[in-house]
Amino acid sequence: MMMPYQPEPFTDFTRPEHRAAMEAALAKVAEQLGRTYPLLIGGKPITKQATFNSINPSKHDQVVGVAALGDRTDAEAAVQVALAAYQTWGRTPAAARASVLFKAAAIMRRRKFELNAWLSYEAGKTWGEADADTAEAIDFTEYYAREMLRMAGPQRLTPFAGEENHLVYRPMGVGVVLSPFNFPLAILCGMTMAALVTGNTVVVKPSHDGPVIASKLFEILEEAGLPHGVANLLFGDPAEIGDYLTTHKDVRFINFTGSRAVGCHIYEKAAKVQPGQNFLRRVIAEMGGKDAIIVDGTADLDEAAAGIVASAFGYSGQKCSACSRAIITADVYDAVLERVVARAKALKMGPAIDGSSQVGPVAAERFHKKIMEYIAIGKQEARLVLGGETQPGGYYVAPTIFADVAPDARIACEEIFGPVLAVIKAADIDEALAIANNTEYGLTGSLYSRNRAHIEKAREEFLVGNLYFNRKSTGALVGVHPFGGFNMSGTDSKAGGPDYLLLFTLAQAVSEKL
Ligand code: NAD
């Protein structure tokens, strides 16, 4: 009998045996740094003359892995192999497809500390953040496997005399998965597993900053028994292969998570029907955020400050759900600001592989540069009350807080995607909600309040895909908090929810007259 789905528990690193297991995994991974990682097309490793280095962001002179750089010929080969594999995988029963996912989840659970260690080295994730990334990958895999079994069963239709009627969910064909750098295991895994378990075949193009962890996921899929060609791993420069893949006449869907600019570009390009294409391409695009936490005068101020700091500075603010705006009503503005600054100041910044670090580096040099540019802009626009500095050796940016930020300042409107918090004063809850909604994004938002009327007002008016009360804005759990945003945050696909797999299927109504 199958156990009901439950989110994977997080590892308690205060326990000595877990600390020891993590240290051992880090030591084992350290011996494997600098290896090369090929493309995987039809199960065959493809090495290339052209390669790129994946760098440890905590120590940027350390190469974590060297990955093959694919080109258009590889992209075409990957699409053709996926097309061929679809002929059998698309007809493989749902239970057999789900069984591959159950095995993959079990393997990830067994290799959890090792995956955590790779995430610490390659993505600069502190132990806790790395563990949450791996746990979420396991959750997506377990959850989507169960969801597929549910969808493969009889669907509720209105009985009609003299007919036998069914609604069945068929796969679509070949898809492309384009994943972001910030959850290089969880999001990559969730986006891929959803497409696979519904019977599609895919070309997976992970982030340039996470080729090693992506290769680990493919090792796991191989061990779990996924037939060759069903998922194909392609690294490459998006300028060379991006449009080629997203406008390919045989690519039926694109599963993209990343920035607003790239998402909009893909959405537009993919819409054009190419010669020989006999379907409308589907685009699932999950994009950026400028997420706000509101605090009013009735809130528990310590809890609110803790929630703001965790949401703003966890993984150095590089979460689409990160709090980048704290909007505080005037009656408690000074008290909350003081508490937030005190908590943020106490955070220990250091290498992600060091178990005592609470804030690691940002993931790559280009992000470091962009964040420092925004900090310079912030200094012109508002009052810097904490941080702003860097640390040598890695791509470090200290937790940074700007106070008295105008709601229309650039640092209050544009996604910085780093450890930079804009604190904004509002006269009352009405103004706070108006400021929170005054963004082109609509991903997550929180309100800390003990005023029932304020909570109900926010429930009606706070326009975000994931709305939280009296808790942080990050840390959505698969199956518990289906995740996806409104407006320029994307297509609101609600990953990790009961509607997600529908996006990868063609629903067919089948009726037989009796
Ligand atoms: P990005 O847009 O730079 O890249 C995302 C992926 O798209 C990468 O694999 C990249 O190589 C690829 N890509 C880039 N240009 C392409 C093109 N022209 N054609 C095809 N593929 C192309 O994003 P990023 O910097 O890796 O990730 C950070 C962004 O992702 C932030 O904006 C963040 O808010 C967002 N994000 C959103 C969610 C969500 O669920 N809404 C989750 C995580 C991250």
Coordinates of C-alpha atoms and ligand atoms in Angstrom, one line a residue:
M1 CA 0.0 0.0 0.0
M2 CA 1.2 3.5 -0.9
M3 CA 1.8 5.9 2.0
P4 CA 0.0 9.2 1.7
Y5 CA 2.2 12.0 0.6
Q6 CA 4.0 13.9 3.3
P7 CA 6.7 16.6 2.8
E8 CA 10.2 15.4 3.5
P9 CA 11.3 16.5 7.0
F10 CA 14.2 18.9 7.1
T11 CA 17.5 17.6 8.5
D12 CA 18.1 18.8 12.1
F13 CA 21.8 19.9 11.9
T14 CA 21.9 20.5 15.7
R15 CA 22.1 16.7 16.0
P16 CA 25.8 15.5 16.0
E17 CA 25.1 12.5 13.7
H18 CA 23.6 14.8 11.0
R19 CA 26.5 17.2 11.3
A20 CA 28.9 14.3 10.9
A21 CA 27.0 13.0 7.9
M22 CA 27.1 16.4 6.2
E23 CA 30.8 16.8 7.0
A24 CA 31.5 13.4 5.5
A25 CA 29.5 14.2 2.4
L26 CA 31.4 17.5 1.9
A27 CA 34.7 15.7 2.2
K28 CA 33.6 13.0 -0.4
V29 CA 32.4 15.7 -2.8
A30 CA 35.6 17.7 -2.3
E31 CA 37.6 14.7 -3.8
Q32 CA 35.4 14.9 -6.9
L33 CA 35.7 18.6 -7.7
G34 CA 36.8 19.6 -11.1
R35 CA 35.5 16.6 -13.0
T36 CA 34.0 16.9 -16.4
Y37 CA 30.3 16.6 -17.2
P38 CA 29.1 15.7 -20.7
L39 CA 25.8 16.3 -22.5
L40 CA 23.5 13.3 -22.3
I41 CA 21.5 12.7 -25.4
G42 CA 19.7 9.4 -25.8
G43 CA 21.6 8.2 -22.7
K44 CA 25.0 8.7 -24.5
P45 CA 27.5 11.0 -23.0
I46 CA 28.6 13.7 -25.5
T47 CA 31.9 15.5 -24.7
K48 CA 32.7 18.7 -26.5
Q49 CA 35.8 20.7 -27.2
A50 CA 34.0 23.8 -25.9
T51 CA 33.4 23.7 -22.2
F52 CA 32.6 26.0 -19.3
N53 CA 33.5 26.0 -15.7
S54 CA 31.1 25.8 -12.8
I55 CA 32.6 27.8 -10.0
N56 CA 32.3 27.6 -6.2
P57 CA 30.7 31.0 -5.4
S58 CA 32.2 30.9 -1.8
K59 CA 35.7 30.5 -3.2
H60 CA 35.8 31.7 -6.8
D61 CA 39.1 30.2 -7.6
Q62 CA 37.7 26.7 -7.1
V63 CA 36.2 24.9 -10.1
V64 CA 33.4 22.6 -9.0
G65 CA 33.0 21.0 -12.4
V66 CA 33.7 21.4 -16.1
A67 CA 30.7 21.0 -18.4
A68 CA 30.4 20.4 -22.1
L69 CA 29.0 23.3 -24.1
G70 CA 26.4 22.1 -26.6
D71 CA 25.5 23.8 -29.8
R72 CA 22.6 23.8 -32.2
T73 CA 23.6 20.5 -33.7
D74 CA 23.3 19.0 -30.2
A75 CA 20.0 20.8 -29.6
E76 CA 18.6 19.3 -32.8
A77 CA 19.9 15.8 -31.9
A78 CA 18.3 16.1 -28.5
V79 CA 14.9 17.1 -29.9
Q80 CA 15.1 14.2 -32.5
V81 CA 16.0 11.6 -29.8
A82 CA 13.2 12.9 -27.6
L83 CA 10.8 12.6 -30.5
A84 CA 11.8 9.0 -31.1
A85 CA 11.6 8.1 -27.4
Y86 CA 8.1 9.6 -27.2
Q87 CA 6.8 6.8 -29.4
T88 CA 7.3 4.4 -26.5
W89 CA 7.3 6.5 -23.4
G90 CA 4.1 8.2 -24.4
R91 CA 2.4 4.8 -24.5
T92 CA 4.0 3.5 -21.2
P93 CA 1.3 3.1 -18.6
A94 CA 1.1 5.9 -16.0
A95 CA 1.8 3.4 -13.1
A96 CA 5.1 2.4 -14.8
R97 CA 6.1 6.1 -15.3
A98 CA 5.2 6.9 -11.7
S99 CA 7.2 4.0 -10.5
V100 CA 10.4 5.6 -12.0
L101 CA 9.7 8.7 -10.0
F102 CA 9.1 6.7 -6.7
K103 CA 12.5 5.1 -7.3
A104 CA 14.2 8.4 -8.1
A105 CA 12.8 9.9 -4.8
A106 CA 14.1 7.0 -2.9
I107 CA 17.6 7.4 -4.4
M108 CA 17.6 11.1 -3.7
R109 CA 16.6 10.4 -0.1
R110 CA 19.5 7.9 0.2
R111 CA 21.9 10.4 -1.4
K112 CA 20.5 13.4 0.5
F113 CA 23.7 14.5 2.2
E114 CA 25.8 14.1 -0.9
L115 CA 23.2 16.2 -2.9
N116 CA 23.3 18.8 -0.1
A117 CA 27.1 18.9 -0.3
W118 CA 27.0 19.5 -4.1
L119 CA 24.5 22.3 -3.6
S120 CA 26.8 23.9 -1.0
Y121 CA 29.8 23.8 -3.3
E122 CA 28.1 24.7 -6.6
A123 CA 25.2 27.0 -5.6
G124 CA 26.7 28.5 -2.4
K125 CA 23.8 27.2 -0.3
T126 CA 24.3 27.0 3.5
W127 CA 23.6 23.6 5.0
G128 CA 20.0 24.4 5.8
E129 CA 19.3 26.0 2.4
A130 CA 20.9 23.1 0.6
D131 CA 18.9 20.6 2.6
A132 CA 15.6 22.4 1.9
D133 CA 16.5 22.4 -1.9
T134 CA 17.0 18.6 -1.8
A135 CA 13.9 18.0 0.3
E136 CA 11.8 19.9 -2.2
A137 CA 13.2 17.9 -5.1
I138 CA 12.1 14.7 -3.2
D139 CA 8.7 16.2 -2.5
F140 CA 8.1 17.2 -6.2
T141 CA 9.0 13.7 -7.3
E142 CA 6.9 11.9 -4.7
Y143 CA 3.9 14.3 -5.1
Y144 CA 3.8 14.3 -8.9
A145 CA 4.0 10.5 -9.0
R146 CA 0.9 10.2 -6.8
E147 CA -0.8 12.9 -8.7
M148 CA -0.3 11.0 -12.0
L149 CA -1.8 7.9 -10.5
R150 CA -4.8 9.9 -9.4
M151 CA -5.2 11.5 -12.9
A152 CA -4.8 8.1 -14.6
G153 CA -7.9 6.8 -12.7
P154 CA -11.5 7.5 -13.5
Q155 CA -12.5 11.2 -13.6
R156 CA -15.8 12.5 -12.3
L157 CA -18.2 13.1 -15.1
T158 CA -22.0 13.4 -15.2
P159 CA -23.5 10.0 -16.0
F160 CA -25.5 10.1 -19.3
A161 CA -28.0 7.3 -20.2
G162 CA -27.0 5.1 -23.1
E163 CA -23.3 6.3 -23.2
E164 CA -20.0 5.3 -21.6
N165 CA -18.0 8.5 -21.0
H166 CA -14.4 9.0 -19.9
L167 CA -12.0 11.9 -19.5
V168 CA -8.4 10.8 -20.1
Y169 CA -5.2 12.8 -19.8
R170 CA -2.8 12.1 -22.7
P171 CA 0.8 13.3 -23.0
M172 CA 1.6 16.1 -25.4
G173 CA 5.0 15.1 -27.0
V174 CA 8.4 16.7 -26.7
G175 CA 9.0 19.6 -24.3
V176 CA 11.9 21.8 -23.3
V177 CA 12.7 22.5 -19.6
L178 CA 14.6 25.7 -18.9
S179 CA 15.4 26.1 -15.2
P180 CA 16.9 28.9 -13.1
F181 CA 20.1 29.0 -11.0
N182 CA 18.5 29.5 -7.6
F183 CA 17.0 26.0 -6.9
P184 CA 19.3 24.1 -9.2
L185 CA 18.0 20.8 -7.9
A186 CA 14.4 21.3 -6.7
I187 CA 13.1 23.4 -9.5
L188 CA 15.0 21.6 -12.2
C189 CA 13.7 18.3 -10.8
G190 CA 10.1 19.4 -10.3
M191 CA 9.8 20.9 -13.8
T192 CA 11.4 17.8 -15.3
M193 CA 9.5 15.2 -13.3
A194 CA 6.1 16.8 -14.0
A195 CA 6.8 16.6 -17.8
L196 CA 8.0 13.0 -17.6
V197 CA 5.4 11.5 -15.4
T198 CA 2.7 12.8 -17.7
G199 CA 4.2 10.8 -20.5
N200 CA 6.2 13.5 -22.3
T201 CA 9.8 13.4 -23.3
V202 CA 12.1 16.4 -22.7
V203 CA 15.2 18.3 -23.6
V204 CA 16.5 19.8 -20.3
K205 CA 18.6 22.9 -20.4
P206 CA 19.6 23.7 -16.8
S207 CA 21.1 27.0 -15.6
H208 CA 24.6 27.8 -16.6
D209 CA 25.4 28.0 -12.9
G210 CA 24.3 24.5 -12.0
P211 CA 25.6 21.9 -14.5
V212 CA 27.0 19.5 -11.9
I213 CA 23.9 19.2 -9.8
A214 CA 21.9 18.8 -13.0
S215 CA 24.2 15.9 -14.0
K216 CA 23.6 14.3 -10.5
L217 CA 19.8 14.4 -11.2
F218 CA 20.4 12.6 -14.5
E219 CA 22.5 10.0 -12.7
I220 CA 19.6 9.4 -10.4
L221 CA 17.1 9.2 -13.3
E222 CA 19.4 6.6 -15.0
E223 CA 19.6 4.6 -11.7
A224 CA 15.8 4.8 -11.3
G225 CA 15.4 3.1 -14.7
L226 CA 14.2 6.0 -16.9
P227 CA 14.6 4.7 -20.5
H228 CA 17.3 6.5 -22.6
G229 CA 16.1 9.4 -24.6
V230 CA 13.1 10.2 -22.4
A231 CA 15.1 13.0 -20.7
N232 CA 18.1 14.6 -22.5
L233 CA 20.6 16.9 -20.8
L234 CA 21.8 19.8 -22.8
F235 CA 24.2 22.6 -21.6
G236 CA 24.7 25.5 -23.9
D237 CA 24.7 29.3 -24.3
P238 CA 21.1 30.5 -24.5
A239 CA 22.1 33.0 -27.1
E240 CA 23.1 30.0 -29.3
I241 CA 20.5 27.4 -28.5
G242 CA 17.7 29.2 -26.7
D243 CA 15.5 30.5 -29.5
Y244 CA 16.4 27.4 -31.5
L245 CA 14.8 25.2 -28.9
T246 CA 11.8 27.4 -28.0
T247 CA 10.8 28.0 -31.6
H248 CA 11.4 24.4 -32.8
K249 CA 8.5 23.1 -34.9
D250 CA 8.5 19.8 -32.9
V251 CA 8.6 21.3 -29.4
R252 CA 5.0 21.2 -28.1
F253 CA 5.6 22.9 -24.7
I254 CA 8.2 25.0 -22.9
N255 CA 8.5 24.8 -19.1
F256 CA 10.4 27.8 -18.1
T257 CA 11.3 29.3 -14.7
G258 CA 13.5 32.4 -14.6
S259 CA 13.6 36.1 -15.0
R260 CA 10.8 38.3 -16.3
A261 CA 12.9 39.5 -19.3
V262 CA 13.7 36.0 -20.5
G263 CA 10.2 34.7 -19.8
C264 CA 8.6 37.5 -21.8
H265 CA 11.1 36.9 -24.7
I266 CA 10.3 33.2 -24.8
Y267 CA 6.5 33.7 -24.5
E268 CA 6.6 36.0 -27.5
K269 CA 8.9 33.9 -29.6
A270 CA 7.2 30.6 -28.8
A271 CA 3.8 31.9 -29.9
K272 CA 4.8 32.0 -33.6
V273 CA 3.6 28.9 -35.5
Q274 CA 6.6 27.6 -37.5
P275 CA 6.3 25.9 -41.0
G276 CA 5.4 22.3 -40.4
Q277 CA 4.1 22.9 -36.9
N278 CA 0.5 21.7 -36.4
F279 CA -0.2 22.8 -32.8
L280 CA -0.1 25.9 -30.6
R281 CA 2.9 25.7 -28.4
R282 CA 2.2 25.9 -24.7
V283 CA 4.4 28.1 -22.5
I284 CA 4.5 27.6 -18.7
A285 CA 6.5 30.6 -17.5
E286 CA 7.2 31.3 -13.8
M287 CA 9.1 34.5 -13.4
G288 CA 10.3 37.1 -10.9
G289 CA 8.9 38.9 -7.9
K290 CA 9.1 42.0 -5.7
D291 CA 7.6 40.5 -2.7
A292 CA 6.4 42.4 0.3
I293 CA 5.8 41.7 4.0
I294 CA 3.4 44.1 5.7
V295 CA 3.5 44.6 9.4
D296 CA 0.8 46.5 11.3
G297 CA 0.6 47.9 14.8
T298 CA -1.2 44.8 16.2
A299 CA 1.5 42.3 15.1
D300 CA 3.9 40.4 17.3
L301 CA 6.9 42.5 16.4
D302 CA 9.5 40.0 17.2
E303 CA 7.9 37.3 15.1
A304 CA 7.4 39.8 12.3
A305 CA 11.1 40.9 12.4
A306 CA 12.2 37.2 12.4
G307 CA 10.0 36.5 9.4
I308 CA 11.3 39.5 7.5
V309 CA 14.9 38.6 8.1
A310 CA 14.5 34.9 7.2
S311 CA 12.6 35.9 4.0
A312 CA 14.9 38.7 3.0
F313 CA 18.3 37.1 3.7
G314 CA 17.8 33.3 3.4
Y315 CA 20.0 32.2 0.5
S316 CA 21.1 35.8 0.3
G317 CA 17.7 36.9 -1.0
Q318 CA 18.0 34.8 -4.1
K319 CA 14.5 33.3 -3.9
C320 CA 11.7 34.4 -6.1
S321 CA 9.6 34.4 -2.9
A322 CA 12.2 36.5 -1.0
C323 CA 11.0 39.6 0.9
S324 CA 12.5 42.6 -0.8
R325 CA 10.1 45.1 0.6
A326 CA 9.1 45.4 4.3
I327 CA 6.1 47.8 4.5
I328 CA 5.5 48.8 8.1
T329 CA 2.7 51.0 9.5
A330 CA 4.0 54.2 11.1
D331 CA 2.9 53.3 14.6
V332 CA 5.5 50.5 14.8
Y333 CA 7.9 51.5 12.0
D334 CA 10.8 52.4 14.3
A335 CA 10.4 49.4 16.6
V336 CA 10.2 46.9 13.7
L337 CA 13.1 48.5 11.8
E338 CA 15.3 48.3 14.9
R339 CA 14.4 44.6 15.5
V340 CA 15.1 43.7 11.8
V341 CA 18.4 45.5 11.8
A342 CA 19.5 43.8 15.0
R343 CA 18.6 40.3 13.7
A344 CA 20.2 40.9 10.3
K345 CA 23.4 42.2 12.0
A346 CA 23.7 39.0 14.0
L347 CA 23.8 36.8 10.9
K348 CA 27.1 35.2 10.3
M349 CA 28.3 35.4 6.7
G350 CA 30.8 32.9 5.4
P351 CA 31.5 30.0 3.1
A352 CA 28.5 27.9 2.4
I353 CA 30.3 24.6 3.2
D354 CA 31.0 25.9 6.7
G355 CA 28.2 24.6 8.9
S356 CA 28.2 27.8 11.1
S357 CA 27.5 30.1 8.1
Q358 CA 24.0 31.6 8.1
V359 CA 24.5 33.7 4.9
G360 CA 26.7 32.4 2.1
P361 CA 27.7 34.2 -1.1
V362 CA 25.5 35.1 -4.1
A363 CA 25.7 32.5 -6.8
A364 CA 27.8 34.1 -9.5
E365 CA 29.9 37.1 -10.4
R366 CA 27.2 38.7 -12.7
F367 CA 24.7 38.6 -9.8
H368 CA 27.3 40.1 -7.4
K369 CA 27.9 43.0 -9.9
K370 CA 24.2 43.6 -10.4
I371 CA 23.5 43.7 -6.7
M372 CA 26.3 46.0 -5.9
E373 CA 25.0 48.4 -8.7
Y374 CA 21.6 48.4 -7.0
I375 CA 23.2 49.1 -3.6
A376 CA 24.9 52.1 -5.2
I377 CA 21.4 53.2 -6.5
G378 CA 19.9 52.6 -3.1
K379 CA 22.5 54.9 -1.5
Q380 CA 21.2 57.7 -3.7
E381 CA 17.6 56.9 -3.1
A382 CA 17.3 56.1 0.6
R383 CA 19.1 55.7 4.0
L384 CA 21.5 52.8 4.3
V385 CA 21.1 51.3 7.8
L386 CA 23.0 48.0 7.4
G387 CA 25.4 46.3 5.1
G388 CA 26.3 47.3 1.6
E389 CA 29.8 45.8 1.8
T390 CA 31.4 42.7 0.3
Q391 CA 34.0 40.2 1.5
P392 CA 36.9 38.9 -0.5
G393 CA 37.4 35.4 -1.8
G394 CA 33.8 34.7 -2.9
Y395 CA 30.8 36.6 -4.3
Y396 CA 29.7 37.9 -0.9
V397 CA 27.2 40.6 -0.3
A398 CA 26.4 41.5 3.4
P399 CA 22.8 41.6 4.4
T400 CA 21.8 45.1 3.4
I401 CA 18.9 47.2 4.6
F402 CA 17.7 50.6 3.3
A403 CA 15.2 52.5 5.4
D404 CA 12.7 55.3 4.6
V405 CA 12.5 54.0 1.0
A406 CA 10.0 55.8 -1.2
P407 CA 7.4 53.3 -2.7
D408 CA 8.4 54.3 -6.2
A409 CA 12.2 54.2 -5.7
R410 CA 14.0 51.8 -8.1
I411 CA 15.1 49.6 -5.2
A412 CA 11.4 49.3 -4.2
C413 CA 10.2 48.4 -7.7
E414 CA 12.9 46.4 -9.5
E415 CA 13.8 42.8 -8.7
I416 CA 17.4 42.9 -7.3
F417 CA 17.5 39.2 -6.4
G418 CA 20.1 39.7 -3.6
P419 CA 20.3 40.4 0.1
V420 CA 18.8 43.9 -0.2
L421 CA 15.8 44.9 1.8
A422 CA 13.8 48.1 1.2
V423 CA 11.9 49.3 4.3
I424 CA 8.9 51.5 3.5
K425 CA 6.7 53.4 5.9
A426 CA 2.9 53.4 5.4
A427 CA 0.3 55.5 7.2
D428 CA -2.0 52.6 7.8
I429 CA -3.1 49.2 6.5
D430 CA -4.9 50.7 3.5
E431 CA -1.8 52.5 2.3
A432 CA 0.4 49.5 3.1
L433 CA -1.7 47.3 0.8
A434 CA -1.8 49.9 -1.9
I435 CA 2.1 50.1 -1.8
A436 CA 2.4 46.3 -1.7
N437 CA 0.1 46.0 -4.8
N438 CA 1.9 48.8 -6.7
T439 CA 4.2 46.4 -8.5
E440 CA 4.1 44.7 -11.9
Y441 CA 4.8 41.4 -10.1
G442 CA 2.5 39.3 -7.9
L443 CA 4.3 36.3 -6.5
T444 CA 4.3 36.1 -2.7
G445 CA 3.2 38.4 0.2
S446 CA 2.8 38.3 3.9
L447 CA 0.9 40.3 6.5
Y448 CA 1.8 40.2 10.2
S449 CA -1.3 41.3 12.1
R450 CA -3.6 40.3 14.9
N451 CA -6.4 42.5 13.6
R452 CA -9.0 40.3 12.0
A453 CA -10.4 43.1 9.9
H454 CA -6.9 43.8 8.5
I455 CA -6.4 40.1 7.8
E456 CA -9.7 39.8 5.9
K457 CA -9.0 43.0 4.0
A458 CA -5.6 41.6 2.9
R459 CA -7.2 38.3 2.0
E460 CA -9.4 40.2 -0.5
E461 CA -7.0 42.8 -1.7
F462 CA -3.4 41.6 -1.5
L463 CA -2.9 40.4 -5.1
V464 CA -0.3 37.7 -5.0
G465 CA -0.2 34.0 -6.0
N466 CA 1.0 33.0 -2.5
L467 CA -0.5 34.9 0.4
Y468 CA 0.7 34.3 3.9
F469 CA -0.5 35.6 7.3
N470 CA 1.8 35.8 10.3
R471 CA 4.5 33.7 8.7
K472 CA 7.4 34.3 6.4
S473 CA 7.0 34.7 2.6
T474 CA 9.5 32.0 1.7
G475 CA 9.4 28.2 2.2
A476 CA 6.4 27.0 0.2
L477 CA 6.0 23.3 0.7
V478 CA 5.0 21.0 -2.1
G479 CA 1.4 19.8 -1.8
V480 CA 0.8 22.3 1.1
H481 CA 1.4 25.6 -0.6
P482 CA 1.0 25.2 -4.4
F483 CA 3.3 27.9 -5.8
G484 CA 3.1 30.4 -8.7
G485 CA 2.5 34.1 -9.2
F486 CA 0.1 36.6 -10.9
N487 CA 0.8 39.4 -13.4
M488 CA 4.5 39.6 -14.4
S489 CA 5.4 36.8 -12.0
G490 CA 4.2 34.4 -14.6
T491 CA 1.5 32.1 -15.7
D492 CA 0.4 31.1 -12.2
S493 CA 1.1 27.5 -12.9
K494 CA 1.0 26.5 -9.2
A495 CA 3.9 24.0 -9.0
G496 CA 3.4 21.4 -6.3
G497 CA -0.3 21.7 -6.5
P498 CA -3.2 19.5 -7.8
D499 CA -3.6 21.5 -11.1
Y500 CA 0.1 21.4 -12.1
L501 CA 0.3 18.2 -14.1
L502 CA -2.7 19.2 -16.2
L503 CA -0.4 21.7 -17.9
F504 CA 1.6 18.9 -19.5
T505 CA -1.4 16.9 -20.8
L506 CA -4.1 16.9 -23.5
A507 CA -7.4 16.1 -21.9
Q508 CA -9.5 13.9 -24.1
A509 CA -13.2 13.2 -23.7
V510 CA -14.1 9.7 -25.0
S511 CA -17.7 8.8 -25.5
E512 CA -19.1 5.4 -26.7
K513 CA -22.8 4.9 -27.5
L514 CA -24.0 1.7 -25.8
Ligands
NAD1 P1 17.2 33.5 -16.3 O1 15.9 34.1 -16.9 O2 18.4 34.3 -16.5 O3 17.5 32.0 -16.8 C1 16.5 31.0 -16.6 C2 16.8 29.9 -17.6 O4 16.5 30.3 -18.9 C3 18.3 29.5 -17.6 O5 18.4 28.1 -17.8 C4 18.8 30.2 -18.8 O6 20.0 29.7 -19.4 C5 17.7 30.1 -19.8 N1 17.6 31.2 -20.8 C6 18.1 32.4 -20.8 N2 17.9 33.0 -22.0 C7 17.2 32.2 -22.8 C8 16.6 32.2 -24.1 N3 16.7 33.3 -24.8 N4 16.0 31.1 -24.5 C9 15.9 30.0 -23.8 N5 16.4 29.9 -22.5 C10 17.0 31.0 -22.0 O7 16.9 33.4 -14.7 P2 17.9 33.1 -13.5 O8 18.8 34.3 -13.3 O9 18.6 31.8 -13.7 O10 16.9 32.9 -12.3 C11 16.5 34.0 -11.5 C12 15.1 34.4 -11.9 O11 14.2 33.4 -11.8 C13 14.6 35.5 -10.9 O12 13.9 36.5 -11.7 C14 13.6 34.7 -10.0 O13 12.6 35.5 -9.5 C15 13.1 33.7 -11.0 N6 12.5 32.6 -10.3 C16 11.1 32.4 -10.3 C17 10.6 31.4 -9.7 C18 9.1 31.2 -9.7 O14 8.6 30.1 -9.3 N7 8.3 32.2 -10.1 C19 11.4 30.4 -9.1 C20 12.7 30.6 -9.1 C21 13.3 31.7 -9.8

